[in-house]
mmCIF file of C-alpha atoms in Angstrom:
data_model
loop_
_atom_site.group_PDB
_atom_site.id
_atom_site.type_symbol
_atom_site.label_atom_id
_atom_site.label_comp_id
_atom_site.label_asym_id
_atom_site.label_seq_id
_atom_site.Cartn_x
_atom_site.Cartn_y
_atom_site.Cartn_z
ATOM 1 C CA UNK E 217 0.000 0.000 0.000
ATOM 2 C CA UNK E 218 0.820 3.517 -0.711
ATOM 3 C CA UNK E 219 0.667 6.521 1.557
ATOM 4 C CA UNK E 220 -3.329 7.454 1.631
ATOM 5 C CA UNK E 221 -4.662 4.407 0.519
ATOM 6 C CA UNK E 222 -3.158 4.195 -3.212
ATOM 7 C CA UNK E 223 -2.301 0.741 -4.309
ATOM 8 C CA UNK E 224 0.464 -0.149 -6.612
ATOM 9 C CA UNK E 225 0.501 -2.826 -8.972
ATOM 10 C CA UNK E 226 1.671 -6.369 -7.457
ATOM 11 C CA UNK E 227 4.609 -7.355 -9.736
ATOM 12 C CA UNK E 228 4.921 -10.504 -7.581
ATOM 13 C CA UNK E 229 1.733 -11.687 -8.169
ATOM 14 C CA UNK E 230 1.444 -10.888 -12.380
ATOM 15 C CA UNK E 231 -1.014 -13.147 -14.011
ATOM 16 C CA UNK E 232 1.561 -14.267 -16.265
ATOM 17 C CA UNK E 233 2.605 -16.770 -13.439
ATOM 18 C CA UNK E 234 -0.393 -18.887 -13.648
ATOM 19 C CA UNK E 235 -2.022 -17.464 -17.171
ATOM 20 C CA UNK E 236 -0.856 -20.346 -19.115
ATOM 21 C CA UNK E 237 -1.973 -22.931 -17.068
ATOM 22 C CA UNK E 238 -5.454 -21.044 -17.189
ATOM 23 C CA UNK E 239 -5.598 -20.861 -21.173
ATOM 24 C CA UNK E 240 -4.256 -24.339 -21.441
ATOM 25 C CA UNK E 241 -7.817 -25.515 -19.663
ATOM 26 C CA UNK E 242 -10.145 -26.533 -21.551
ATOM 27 C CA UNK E 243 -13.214 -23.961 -20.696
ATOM 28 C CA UNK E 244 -17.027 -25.406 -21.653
ATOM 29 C CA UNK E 245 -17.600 -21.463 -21.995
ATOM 30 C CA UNK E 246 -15.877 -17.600 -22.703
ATOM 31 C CA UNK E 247 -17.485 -16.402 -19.363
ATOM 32 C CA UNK E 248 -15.827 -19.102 -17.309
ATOM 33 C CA UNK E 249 -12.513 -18.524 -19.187
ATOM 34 C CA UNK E 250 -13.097 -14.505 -18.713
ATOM 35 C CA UNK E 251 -14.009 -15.484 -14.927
ATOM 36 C CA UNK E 252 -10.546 -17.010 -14.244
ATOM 37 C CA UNK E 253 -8.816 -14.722 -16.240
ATOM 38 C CA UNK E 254 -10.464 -11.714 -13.910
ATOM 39 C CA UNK E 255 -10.309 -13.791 -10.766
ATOM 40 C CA UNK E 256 -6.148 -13.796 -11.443
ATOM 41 C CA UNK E 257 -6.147 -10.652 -12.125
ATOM 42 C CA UNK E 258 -7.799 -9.587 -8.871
ATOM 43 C CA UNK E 259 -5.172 -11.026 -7.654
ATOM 44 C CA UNK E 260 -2.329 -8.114 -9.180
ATOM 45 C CA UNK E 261 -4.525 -5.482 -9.439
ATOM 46 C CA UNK E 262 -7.507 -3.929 -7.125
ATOM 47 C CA UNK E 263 -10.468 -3.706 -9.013
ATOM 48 C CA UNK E 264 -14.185 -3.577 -7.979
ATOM 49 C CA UNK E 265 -15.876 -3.515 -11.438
ATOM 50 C CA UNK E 266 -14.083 -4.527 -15.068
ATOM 51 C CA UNK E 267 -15.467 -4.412 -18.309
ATOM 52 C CA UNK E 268 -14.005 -6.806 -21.652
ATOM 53 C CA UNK E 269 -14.593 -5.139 -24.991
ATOM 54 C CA UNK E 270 -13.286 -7.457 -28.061
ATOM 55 C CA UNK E 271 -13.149 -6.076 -31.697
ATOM 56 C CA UNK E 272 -15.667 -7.768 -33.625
ATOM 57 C CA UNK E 273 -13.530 -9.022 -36.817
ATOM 58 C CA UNK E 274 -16.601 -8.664 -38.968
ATOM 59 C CA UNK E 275 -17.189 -5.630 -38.421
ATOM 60 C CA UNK E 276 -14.727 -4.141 -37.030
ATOM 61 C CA UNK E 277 -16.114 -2.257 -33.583
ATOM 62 C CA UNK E 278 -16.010 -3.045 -30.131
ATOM 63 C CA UNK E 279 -18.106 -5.585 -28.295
ATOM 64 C CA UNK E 280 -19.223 -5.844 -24.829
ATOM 65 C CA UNK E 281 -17.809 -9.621 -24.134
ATOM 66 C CA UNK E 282 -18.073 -10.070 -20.286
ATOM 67 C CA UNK E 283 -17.822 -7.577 -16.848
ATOM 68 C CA UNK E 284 -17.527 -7.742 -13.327
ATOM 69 C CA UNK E 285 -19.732 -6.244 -11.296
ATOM 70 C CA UNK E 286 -23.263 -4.633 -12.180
ATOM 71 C CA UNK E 287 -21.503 -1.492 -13.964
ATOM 72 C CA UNK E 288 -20.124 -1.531 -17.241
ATOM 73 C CA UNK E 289 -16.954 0.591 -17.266
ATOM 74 C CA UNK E 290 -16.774 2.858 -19.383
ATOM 75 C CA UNK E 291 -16.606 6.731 -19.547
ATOM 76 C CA UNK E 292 -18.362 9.295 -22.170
ATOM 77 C CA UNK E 293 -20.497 6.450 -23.902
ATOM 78 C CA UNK E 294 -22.555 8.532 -25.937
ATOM 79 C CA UNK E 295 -19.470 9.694 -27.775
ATOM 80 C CA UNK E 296 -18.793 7.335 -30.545
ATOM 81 C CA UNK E 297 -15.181 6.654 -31.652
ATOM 82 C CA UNK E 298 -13.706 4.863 -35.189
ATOM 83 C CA UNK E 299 -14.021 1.513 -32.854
ATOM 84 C CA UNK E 300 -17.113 2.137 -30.706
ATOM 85 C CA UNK E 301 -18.297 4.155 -28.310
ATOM 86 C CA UNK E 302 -17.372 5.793 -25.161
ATOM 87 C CA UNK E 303 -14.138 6.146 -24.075
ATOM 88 C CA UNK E 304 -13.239 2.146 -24.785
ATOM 89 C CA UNK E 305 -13.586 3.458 -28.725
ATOM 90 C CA UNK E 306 -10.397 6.105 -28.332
ATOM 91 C CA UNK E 307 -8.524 4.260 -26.379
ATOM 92 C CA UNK E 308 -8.773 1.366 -28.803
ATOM 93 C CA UNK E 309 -6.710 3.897 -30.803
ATOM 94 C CA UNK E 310 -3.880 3.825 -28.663
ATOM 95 C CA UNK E 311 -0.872 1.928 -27.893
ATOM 96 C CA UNK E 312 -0.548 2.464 -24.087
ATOM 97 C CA UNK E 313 -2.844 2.518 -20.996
ATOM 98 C CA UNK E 314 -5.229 5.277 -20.178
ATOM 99 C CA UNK E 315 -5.400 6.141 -16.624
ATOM 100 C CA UNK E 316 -7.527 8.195 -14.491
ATOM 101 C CA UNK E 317 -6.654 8.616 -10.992
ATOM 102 C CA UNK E 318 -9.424 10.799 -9.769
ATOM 103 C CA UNK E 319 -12.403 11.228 -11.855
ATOM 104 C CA UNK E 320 -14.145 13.608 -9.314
ATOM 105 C CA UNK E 321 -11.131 15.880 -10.680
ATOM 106 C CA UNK E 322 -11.517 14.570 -14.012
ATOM 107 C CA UNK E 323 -15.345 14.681 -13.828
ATOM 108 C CA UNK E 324 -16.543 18.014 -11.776
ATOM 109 C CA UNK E 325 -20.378 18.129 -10.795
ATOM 110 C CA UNK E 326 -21.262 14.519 -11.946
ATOM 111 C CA UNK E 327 -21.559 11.749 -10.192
ATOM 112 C CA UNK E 328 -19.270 8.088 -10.793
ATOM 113 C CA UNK E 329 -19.736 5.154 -9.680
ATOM 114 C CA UNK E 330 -15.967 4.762 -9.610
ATOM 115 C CA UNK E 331 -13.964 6.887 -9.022
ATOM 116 C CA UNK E 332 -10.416 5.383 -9.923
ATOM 117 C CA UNK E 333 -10.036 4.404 -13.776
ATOM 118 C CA UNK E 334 -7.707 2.474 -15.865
ATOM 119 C CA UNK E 335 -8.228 1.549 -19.727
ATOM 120 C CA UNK E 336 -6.010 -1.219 -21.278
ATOM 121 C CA UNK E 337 -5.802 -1.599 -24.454
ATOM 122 C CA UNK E 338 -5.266 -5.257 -26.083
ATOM 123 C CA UNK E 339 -2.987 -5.284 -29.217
ATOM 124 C CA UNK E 340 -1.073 -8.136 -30.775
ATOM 125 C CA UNK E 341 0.950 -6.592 -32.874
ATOM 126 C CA UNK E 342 -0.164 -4.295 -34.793
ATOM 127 C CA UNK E 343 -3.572 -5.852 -34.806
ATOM 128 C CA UNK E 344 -6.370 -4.205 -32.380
ATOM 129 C CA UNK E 345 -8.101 -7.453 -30.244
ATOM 130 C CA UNK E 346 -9.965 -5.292 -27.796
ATOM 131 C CA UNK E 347 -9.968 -3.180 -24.692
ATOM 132 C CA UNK E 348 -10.170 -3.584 -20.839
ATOM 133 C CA UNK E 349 -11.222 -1.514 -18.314
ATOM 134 C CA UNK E 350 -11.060 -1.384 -14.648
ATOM 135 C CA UNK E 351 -12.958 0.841 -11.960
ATOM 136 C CA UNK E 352 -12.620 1.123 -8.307
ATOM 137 C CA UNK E 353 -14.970 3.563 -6.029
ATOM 138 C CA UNK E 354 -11.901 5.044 -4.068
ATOM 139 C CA UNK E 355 -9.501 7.734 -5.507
ATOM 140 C CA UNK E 356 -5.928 7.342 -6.612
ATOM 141 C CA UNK E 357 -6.101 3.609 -6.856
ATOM 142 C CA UNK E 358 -4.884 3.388 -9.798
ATOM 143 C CA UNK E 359 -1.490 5.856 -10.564
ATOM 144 C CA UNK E 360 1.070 6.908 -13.503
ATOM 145 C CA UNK E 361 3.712 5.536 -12.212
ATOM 146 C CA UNK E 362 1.975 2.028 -12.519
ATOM 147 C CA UNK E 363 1.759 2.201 -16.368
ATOM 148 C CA UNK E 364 4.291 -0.302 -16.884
ATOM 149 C CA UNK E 365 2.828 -2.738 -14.644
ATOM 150 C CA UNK E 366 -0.268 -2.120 -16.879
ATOM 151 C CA UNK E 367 1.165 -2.676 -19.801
ATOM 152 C CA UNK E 368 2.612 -5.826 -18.698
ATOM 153 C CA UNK E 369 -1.030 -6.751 -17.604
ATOM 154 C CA UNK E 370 -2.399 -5.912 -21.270
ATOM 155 C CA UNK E 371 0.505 -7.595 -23.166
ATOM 156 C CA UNK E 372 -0.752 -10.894 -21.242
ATOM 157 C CA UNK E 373 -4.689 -10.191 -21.422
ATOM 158 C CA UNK E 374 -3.648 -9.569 -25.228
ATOM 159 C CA UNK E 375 -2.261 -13.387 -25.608
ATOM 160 C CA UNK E 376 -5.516 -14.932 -23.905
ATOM 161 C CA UNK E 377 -7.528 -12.293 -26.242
ATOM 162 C CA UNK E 378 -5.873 -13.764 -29.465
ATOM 163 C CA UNK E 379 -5.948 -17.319 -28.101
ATOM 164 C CA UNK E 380 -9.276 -16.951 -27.634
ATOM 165 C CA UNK E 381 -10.007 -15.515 -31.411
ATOM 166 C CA UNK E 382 -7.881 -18.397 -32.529
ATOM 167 C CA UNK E 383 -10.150 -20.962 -30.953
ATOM 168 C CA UNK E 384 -13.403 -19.318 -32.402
ATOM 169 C CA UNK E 385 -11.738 -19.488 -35.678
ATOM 170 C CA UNK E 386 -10.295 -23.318 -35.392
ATOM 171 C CA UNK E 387 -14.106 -23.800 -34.282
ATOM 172 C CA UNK E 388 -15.419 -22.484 -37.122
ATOM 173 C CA UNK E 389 -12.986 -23.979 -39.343
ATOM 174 C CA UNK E 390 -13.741 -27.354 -38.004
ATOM 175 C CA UNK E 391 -17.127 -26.531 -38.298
ATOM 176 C CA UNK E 392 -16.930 -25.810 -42.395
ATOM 177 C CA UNK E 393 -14.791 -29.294 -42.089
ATOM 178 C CA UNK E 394 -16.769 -31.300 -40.810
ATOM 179 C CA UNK E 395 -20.000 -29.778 -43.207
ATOM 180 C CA UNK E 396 -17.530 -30.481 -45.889
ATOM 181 C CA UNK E 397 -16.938 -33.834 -45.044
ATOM 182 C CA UNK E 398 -20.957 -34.620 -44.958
ATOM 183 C CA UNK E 399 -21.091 -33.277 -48.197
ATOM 184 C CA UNK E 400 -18.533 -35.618 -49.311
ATOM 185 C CA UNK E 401 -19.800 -38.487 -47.890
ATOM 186 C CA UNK E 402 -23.190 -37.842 -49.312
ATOM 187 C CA UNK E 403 -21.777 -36.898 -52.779
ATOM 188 C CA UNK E 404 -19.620 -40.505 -52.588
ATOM 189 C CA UNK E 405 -22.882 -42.513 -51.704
ATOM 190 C CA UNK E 406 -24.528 -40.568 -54.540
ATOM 191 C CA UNK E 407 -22.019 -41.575 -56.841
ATOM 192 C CA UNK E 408 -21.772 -45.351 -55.445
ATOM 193 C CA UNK E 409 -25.471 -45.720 -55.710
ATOM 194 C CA UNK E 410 -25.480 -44.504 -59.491
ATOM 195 C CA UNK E 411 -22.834 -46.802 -60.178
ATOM 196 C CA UNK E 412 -24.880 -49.657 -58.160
ATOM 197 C CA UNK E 413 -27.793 -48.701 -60.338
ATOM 198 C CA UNK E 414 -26.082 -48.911 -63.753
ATOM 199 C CA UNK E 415 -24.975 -52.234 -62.551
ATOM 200 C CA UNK E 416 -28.258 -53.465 -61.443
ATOM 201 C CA UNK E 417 -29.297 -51.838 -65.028
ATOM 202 C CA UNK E 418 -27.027 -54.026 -66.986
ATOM 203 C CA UNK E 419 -27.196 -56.881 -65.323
ATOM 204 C CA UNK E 420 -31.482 -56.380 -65.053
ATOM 205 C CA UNK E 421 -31.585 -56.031 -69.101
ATOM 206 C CA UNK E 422 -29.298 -59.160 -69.165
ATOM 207 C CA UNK E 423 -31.439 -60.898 -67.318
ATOM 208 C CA UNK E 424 -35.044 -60.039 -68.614
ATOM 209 C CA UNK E 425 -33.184 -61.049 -72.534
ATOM 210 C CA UNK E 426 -31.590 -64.514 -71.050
ATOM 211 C CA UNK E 427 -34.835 -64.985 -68.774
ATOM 212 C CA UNK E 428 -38.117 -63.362 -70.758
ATOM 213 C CA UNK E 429 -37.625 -65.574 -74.113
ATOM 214 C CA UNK E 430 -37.290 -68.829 -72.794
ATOM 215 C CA UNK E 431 -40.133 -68.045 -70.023
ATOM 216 C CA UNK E 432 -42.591 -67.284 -72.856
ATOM 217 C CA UNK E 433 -42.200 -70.851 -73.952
ATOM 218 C CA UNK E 434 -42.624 -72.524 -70.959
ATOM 219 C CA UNK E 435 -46.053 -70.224 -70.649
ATOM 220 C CA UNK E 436 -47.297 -70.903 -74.155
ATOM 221 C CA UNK E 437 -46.452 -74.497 -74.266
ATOM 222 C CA UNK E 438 -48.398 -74.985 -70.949
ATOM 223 C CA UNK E 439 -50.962 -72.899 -71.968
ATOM 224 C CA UNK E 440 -51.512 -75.465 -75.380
ATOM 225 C CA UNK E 441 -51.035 -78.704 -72.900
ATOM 226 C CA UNK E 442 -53.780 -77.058 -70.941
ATOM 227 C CA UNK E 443 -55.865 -76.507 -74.005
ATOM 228 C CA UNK E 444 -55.267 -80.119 -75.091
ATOM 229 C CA UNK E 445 -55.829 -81.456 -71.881
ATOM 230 C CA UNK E 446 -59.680 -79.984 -71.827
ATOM 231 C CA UNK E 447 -60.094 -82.146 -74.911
ATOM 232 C CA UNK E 448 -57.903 -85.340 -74.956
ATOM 233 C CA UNK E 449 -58.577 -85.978 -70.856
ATOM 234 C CA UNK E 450 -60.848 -83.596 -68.696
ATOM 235 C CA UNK E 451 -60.952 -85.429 -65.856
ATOM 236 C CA UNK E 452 -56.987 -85.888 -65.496
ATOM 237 C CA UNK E 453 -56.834 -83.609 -62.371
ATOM 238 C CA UNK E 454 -53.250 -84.432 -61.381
ATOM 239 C CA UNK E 455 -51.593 -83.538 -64.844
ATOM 240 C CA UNK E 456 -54.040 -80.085 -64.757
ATOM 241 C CA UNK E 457 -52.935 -79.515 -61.039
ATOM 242 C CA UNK E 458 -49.461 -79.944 -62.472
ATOM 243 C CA UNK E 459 -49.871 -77.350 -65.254
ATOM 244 C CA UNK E 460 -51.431 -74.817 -62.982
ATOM 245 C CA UNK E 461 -48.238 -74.578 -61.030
ATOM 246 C CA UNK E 462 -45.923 -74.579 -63.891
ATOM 247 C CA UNK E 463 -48.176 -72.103 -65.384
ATOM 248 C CA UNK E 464 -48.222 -69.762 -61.523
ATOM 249 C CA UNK E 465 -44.347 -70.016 -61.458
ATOM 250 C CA UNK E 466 -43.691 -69.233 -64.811
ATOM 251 C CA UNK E 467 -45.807 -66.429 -63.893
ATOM 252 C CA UNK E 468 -43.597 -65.811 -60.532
ATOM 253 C CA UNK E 469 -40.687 -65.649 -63.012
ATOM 254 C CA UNK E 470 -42.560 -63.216 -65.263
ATOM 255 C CA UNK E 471 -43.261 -60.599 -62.536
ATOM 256 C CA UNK E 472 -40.114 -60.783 -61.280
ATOM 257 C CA UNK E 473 -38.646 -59.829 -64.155
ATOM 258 C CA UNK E 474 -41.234 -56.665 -64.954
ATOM 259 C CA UNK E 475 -40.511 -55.499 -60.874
ATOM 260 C CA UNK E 476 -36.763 -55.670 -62.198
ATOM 261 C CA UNK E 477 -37.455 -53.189 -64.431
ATOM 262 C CA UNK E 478 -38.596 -50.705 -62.063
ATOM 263 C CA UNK E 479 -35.646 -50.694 -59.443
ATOM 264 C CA UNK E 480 -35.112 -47.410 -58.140
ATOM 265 C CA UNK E 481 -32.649 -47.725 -55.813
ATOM 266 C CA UNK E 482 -30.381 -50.738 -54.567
ATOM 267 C CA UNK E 483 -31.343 -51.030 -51.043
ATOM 268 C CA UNK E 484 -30.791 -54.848 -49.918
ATOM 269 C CA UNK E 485 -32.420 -56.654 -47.213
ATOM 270 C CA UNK E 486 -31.012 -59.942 -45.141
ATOM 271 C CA UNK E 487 -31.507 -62.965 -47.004
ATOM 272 C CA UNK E 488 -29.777 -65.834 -45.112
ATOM 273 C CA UNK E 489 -26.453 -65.674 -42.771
ATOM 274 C CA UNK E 490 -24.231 -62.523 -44.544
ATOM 275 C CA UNK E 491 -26.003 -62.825 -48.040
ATOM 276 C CA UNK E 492 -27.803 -59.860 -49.026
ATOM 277 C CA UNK E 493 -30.501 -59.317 -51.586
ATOM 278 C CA UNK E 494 -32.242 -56.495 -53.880
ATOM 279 C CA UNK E 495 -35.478 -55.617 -52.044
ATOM 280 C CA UNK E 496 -38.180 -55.479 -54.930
ATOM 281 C CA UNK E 497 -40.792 -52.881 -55.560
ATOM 282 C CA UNK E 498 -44.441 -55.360 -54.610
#
């Protein structure tokens, strides 16, 4: 502690101690990664409200991502700024911390529900991830001399910022992956089923040639043995019993080979132990 109350900036206790352990967790959501990340850096730096702002890389302005406490932090909001508004939106602008030690000096004849202020902007190298802000009700929490301390504390919030974009982006790249790789699947079983099909084409003209000619035959000659049969020996029930069901299988055979013709697809059903067969149209 400082003389009247003003706290300096633990360089014992900087979150890059335990930071990587934290983003090497695997975190089932942002806010409980934000949580720890905040909860560490309570541990450096007095705070009693914070406020995360990441760039949106769509569109390119500043998004409320997660706070602490029931007050966003943020000063002049209704100003906006090439990266948002408020305060967050100019500071996005720059390359150090912003810091406010007394805002009832800063800020005569309105009221703040903090009173000490510090701005930290996230960069990775040239390239703007965000801004964070702290707030504390007391004055002179936060001081100049601190800034490099700050700094430090940004150039490590800065690698969990662009871890953290680089996950959303390996999500959503696994994401068009994996849709990718459905669509290739289906596209392969496309193609595999139109290559079934010609086969079961070929193979269903083949059969209704080598099959249809001799079958029409067998039906015509039992179809005269019947006709003979009415007139040479009507009452010879075993040899018309016997032409019926040549005649009713030859029949079998015949729509068979017509439900053949109308395959539309070669889904196959169990036919005995691993042998699979063509499920007809009925």
């Amino acid at each position: 502690m400082r003389a009247g109350g003003q706290v300096m900036v633990d360089q014992n206790k900087n979150p890059l101690i335990t930071l990587a352990a934290i983003l090497q967790k695997s975190w089932e959501s942002d806010d409980q990664l934000f949580a720890a990340l905040f909860d560490l850096l309570l541990t450096a730096v007095p705070f009693e409200c914070a406020t995360l702002f990441l760039k949106d890389p769509d569109t390119g302005k500043l998004e409320h991502k997660y706070q602490v406490g029931d007050t966003v932090v943020d000063l002049i909001r209704e100003v906006s700024f090439g990266n948002g508004p408020g305060l967050s939106g100019w500071v996005a602008n720059q390359k150090e911390p912003v810091i406010l030690t007394s805002l009832k000096k800063s800020r005569p004849g309105q009221s703040n529900l903090f009173n000490s202020f510090v701005s930290l902007p996230l960069w990775s190298g040239n390239r703007l991830l965000g801004v964070m802000n702290l707030g504390h009700s007391l004055e002179g929490v936060y001081q100049e001399d601190d800034i490099a301390g700050y700094s430090l504390i940004a150039d490590q919030f800065s690698v969990a910022a662009e871890q953290l974009f680089l996950r959303k982006k390996i999500h959503i790249r696994n994401q068009e992956l994996q849709e990718s790789l459905e669509k290739l699947k289906a596209a392969q079983a496309q193609l595999v089923e139109s290559e079934r099909m010609v086969a079961i084409g070929e193979i269903t003209v083949t059969v209704n040639h080598e099959i249809n000619n001799p079958l029409t035959a067998i039906i015509g000659h039992a179809e005269l043995l019947q006709m003979r049969l009415e007139k040479l020996a009507p009452d010879d029930v075993e040899v018309r019993n016997y032409l019926e069901t040549i005649l009713n299988q030859a029949h079998r055979i015949e729509s068979i080979t017509h439900r053949l013709k109308e395959i539309e697809s070669s889904m196959s059903g169990d036919y005995c132990d691993s042998v699979r067969m063509i499920r007809l149209s009925e």
